[in-house]
Amino acid sequence: MPSLNQFLLEKGYTKVKLNLAKTNHFEIKATINGVNGLFILDTGASSSCVGFEGIHTFKLNAKESLIKASGAGAVDMETKISKKNDIKIGSWKKDNVILILFNLTHVNTALINHNSKPVDGIIGADILKKAKAVIDYEKKYLYLKQ
């Protein structure tokens, strides 16, 4: 029987190393619109997000949004939306990705308070579903299908 790694690679998946932060979150490096960043991998986040401070960094065309964001410890947060973004995780690429923008201060404050690095955003279920993602928790790899 082939290993999970061998099976998924034979099925056309690409693998990306995950880093386990001190907060027990998986961190992942990704590129948005050609700019590298650090993100939390969050299967419970419905949408992928970038902090407001990343609007210029990641060359995002931000538009006002009526949607309110909520997450662990925060509710009714103002958001913006950015469409037509390119994202790259390892060798996996996707065009025309929609990103939600909101204030990540509460997330980064919690990370810093636990001696972890602040992040630029969150890779959520929207991207993970598009990529037919498989997470190998034991070996700390994310597999994505192009």
One Martini backbone bead per residue (centre of mass of N, CA, C, O) as a GRO file, in nm:
protein
  146
    1MET     BB    1   0.095   0.037   0.024
    2PRO     BB    2   0.080   0.355  -0.016
    3SER     BB    3   0.149   0.646   0.075
    4LEU     BB    4   0.012   0.944   0.105
    5ASN     BB    5   0.223   1.094  -0.055
    6GLN     BB    6   0.234   0.907  -0.303
    7PHE     BB    7  -0.065   0.912  -0.375
    8LEU     BB    8  -0.100   1.224  -0.417
    9LEU     BB    9   0.125   1.270  -0.624
   10GLU     BB   10  -0.003   1.071  -0.836
   11LYS     BB   11  -0.277   1.269  -0.834
   12GLY     BB   12  -0.148   1.582  -0.858
   13TYR     BB   13  -0.019   1.678  -0.611
   14THR     BB   14   0.099   1.921  -0.387
   15LYS     BB   15   0.352   2.007  -0.149
   16VAL     BB   16   0.339   2.172   0.183
   17LYS     BB   17   0.489   2.314   0.437
   18LEU     BB   18   0.428   2.317   0.781
   19ASN     BB   19   0.394   2.535   1.064
   20LEU     BB   20   0.409   2.509   1.412
   21ALA     BB   21   0.295   2.701   1.634
   22LYS     BB   22   0.271   2.789   1.969
   23THR     BB   23  -0.060   2.797   1.924
   24ASN     BB   24  -0.127   2.545   1.720
   25HIS     BB   25  -0.087   2.669   1.449
   26PHE     BB   26  -0.083   2.679   1.115
   27GLU     BB   27   0.169   2.780   0.900
   28ILE     BB   28   0.189   2.972   0.584
   29LYS     BB   29   0.321   3.024   0.278
   30ALA     BB   30   0.235   3.302   0.060
   31THR     BB   31   0.123   3.441  -0.259
   32ILE     BB   32   0.017   3.777  -0.336
   33ASN     BB   33   0.059   3.938  -0.612
   34GLY     BB   34   0.385   3.861  -0.570
   35VAL     BB   35   0.359   3.852  -0.246
   36ASN     BB   36   0.491   3.768   0.045
   37GLY     BB   37   0.351   3.558   0.318
   38LEU     BB   38   0.188   3.508   0.636
   39PHE     BB   39  -0.024   3.228   0.738
   40ILE     BB   40  -0.314   3.094   0.848
   41LEU     BB   41  -0.448   2.778   0.884
   42ASP     BB   42  -0.820   2.773   0.841
   43THR     BB   43  -1.085   2.552   0.831
   44GLY     BB   44  -1.302   2.755   0.988
   45ALA     BB   45  -1.265   2.956   0.763
   46SER     BB   46  -1.457   3.057   0.503
   47SER     BB   47  -1.245   3.289   0.447
   48SER     BB   48  -1.005   3.459   0.302
   49CYS     BB   49  -0.753   3.676   0.458
   50VAL     BB   50  -0.667   4.026   0.510
   51GLY     BB   51  -0.522   4.281   0.634
   52PHE     BB   52  -0.544   4.613   0.604
   53GLU     BB   53  -0.223   4.648   0.596
   54GLY     BB   54  -0.219   4.469   0.306
   55ILE     BB   55  -0.326   4.635   0.068
   56HIS     BB   56  -0.052   4.747  -0.045
   57THR     BB   57   0.140   4.508  -0.028
   58PHE     BB   58  -0.075   4.315  -0.215
   59LYS     BB   59  -0.227   4.481  -0.430
   60LEU     BB   60  -0.523   4.572  -0.342
   61ASN     BB   61  -0.864   4.601  -0.450
   62ALA     BB   62  -1.057   4.783  -0.243
   63LYS     BB   63  -1.388   4.733  -0.123
   64GLU     BB   64  -1.668   4.787  -0.002
   65SER     BB   65  -1.856   4.626   0.271
   66LEU     BB   66  -2.144   4.474   0.438
   67ILE     BB   67  -1.983   4.272   0.569
   68LYS     BB   68  -1.944   4.090   0.865
   69ALA     BB   69  -1.707   3.995   1.090
   70SER     BB   70  -1.608   3.683   1.255
   71GLY     BB   71  -1.444   3.558   1.556
   72ALA     BB   72  -1.230   3.493   1.781
   73GLY     BB   73  -1.339   3.752   1.994
   74ALA     BB   74  -1.503   3.868   1.733
   75VAL     BB   75  -1.746   4.115   1.618
   76ASP     BB   76  -1.862   4.320   1.377
   77MET     BB   77  -1.654   4.359   1.149
   78GLU     BB   78  -1.513   4.540   0.931
   79THR     BB   79  -1.512   4.530   0.567
   80LYS     BB   80  -1.349   4.418   0.275
   81ILE     BB   81  -1.301   4.372  -0.083
   82SER     BB   82  -1.111   4.145  -0.306
   83LYS     BB   83  -1.059   4.101  -0.642
   84LYS     BB   84  -0.855   3.946  -0.859
   85ASN     BB   85  -0.648   3.734  -0.730
   86ASP     BB   86  -0.329   3.603  -0.678
   87ILE     BB   87  -0.233   3.266  -0.579
   88LYS     BB   88   0.048   3.112  -0.393
   89ILE     BB   89   0.119   2.764  -0.298
   90GLY     BB   90   0.386   2.696  -0.381
   91SER     BB   91   0.288   2.550  -0.693
   92TRP     BB   92   0.017   2.655  -0.635
   93LYS     BB   93  -0.247   2.808  -0.843
   94LYS     BB   94  -0.466   3.111  -0.840
   95ASP     BB   95  -0.718   3.287  -0.990
   96ASN     BB   96  -0.960   3.499  -0.893
   97VAL     BB   97  -0.940   3.582  -0.591
   98ILE     BB   98  -1.119   3.622  -0.298
   99LEU     BB   99  -1.087   3.879  -0.045
  100ILE     BB  100  -1.088   3.949   0.292
  101LEU     BB  101  -1.096   4.253   0.481
  102PHE     BB  102  -0.940   4.307   0.808
  103ASN     BB  103  -0.886   4.339   1.142
  104LEU     BB  104  -0.589   4.169   1.289
  105THR     BB  105  -0.505   4.259   1.576
  106HIS     BB  106  -0.625   4.035   1.763
  107VAL     BB  107  -0.461   3.807   1.639
  108ASN     BB  108  -0.167   3.927   1.668
  109THR     BB  109  -0.174   3.971   1.970
  110ALA     BB  110  -0.208   3.675   2.047
  111LEU     BB  111   0.046   3.571   1.910
  112ILE     BB  112   0.254   3.751   2.055
  113ASN     BB  113   0.166   3.659   2.350
  114HIS     BB  114   0.274   3.352   2.235
  115ASN     BB  115   0.545   3.382   2.069
  116SER     BB  116   0.446   3.468   1.786
  117LYS     BB  117   0.397   3.548   1.473
  118PRO     BB  118   0.276   3.759   1.272
  119VAL     BB  119   0.016   3.797   1.032
  120ASP     BB  120  -0.142   3.863   0.713
  121GLY     BB  121  -0.341   3.603   0.741
  122ILE     BB  122  -0.595   3.377   0.596
  123ILE     BB  123  -0.642   3.041   0.517
  124GLY     BB  124  -0.931   2.908   0.391
  125ALA     BB  125  -1.189   2.706   0.280
  126ASP     BB  126  -1.210   2.819  -0.005
  127ILE     BB  127  -0.924   2.729  -0.098
  128LEU     BB  128  -0.924   2.436   0.005
  129LYS     BB  129  -1.154   2.345  -0.179
  130LYS     BB  130  -1.032   2.422  -0.457
  131ALA     BB  131  -0.767   2.228  -0.379
  132LYS     BB  132  -0.835   1.966  -0.241
  133ALA     BB  133  -0.742   1.945   0.049
  134VAL     BB  134  -0.472   1.795   0.242
  135ILE     BB  135  -0.398   1.704   0.579
  136ASP     BB  136  -0.088   1.629   0.746
  137TYR     BB  137  -0.047   1.635   1.077
  138GLU     BB  138   0.199   1.458   1.141
  139LYS     BB  139   0.396   1.581   0.894
  140LYS     BB  140   0.323   1.876   0.804
  141TYR     BB  141   0.117   1.876   0.539
  142LEU     BB  142   0.009   2.023   0.233
  143TYR     BB  143  -0.234   1.934  -0.010
  144LEU     BB  144  -0.259   2.029  -0.363
  145LYS     BB  145  -0.481   2.072  -0.639
  146GLN     BB  146  -0.469   2.203  -0.969
   0.00000   0.00000   0.00000
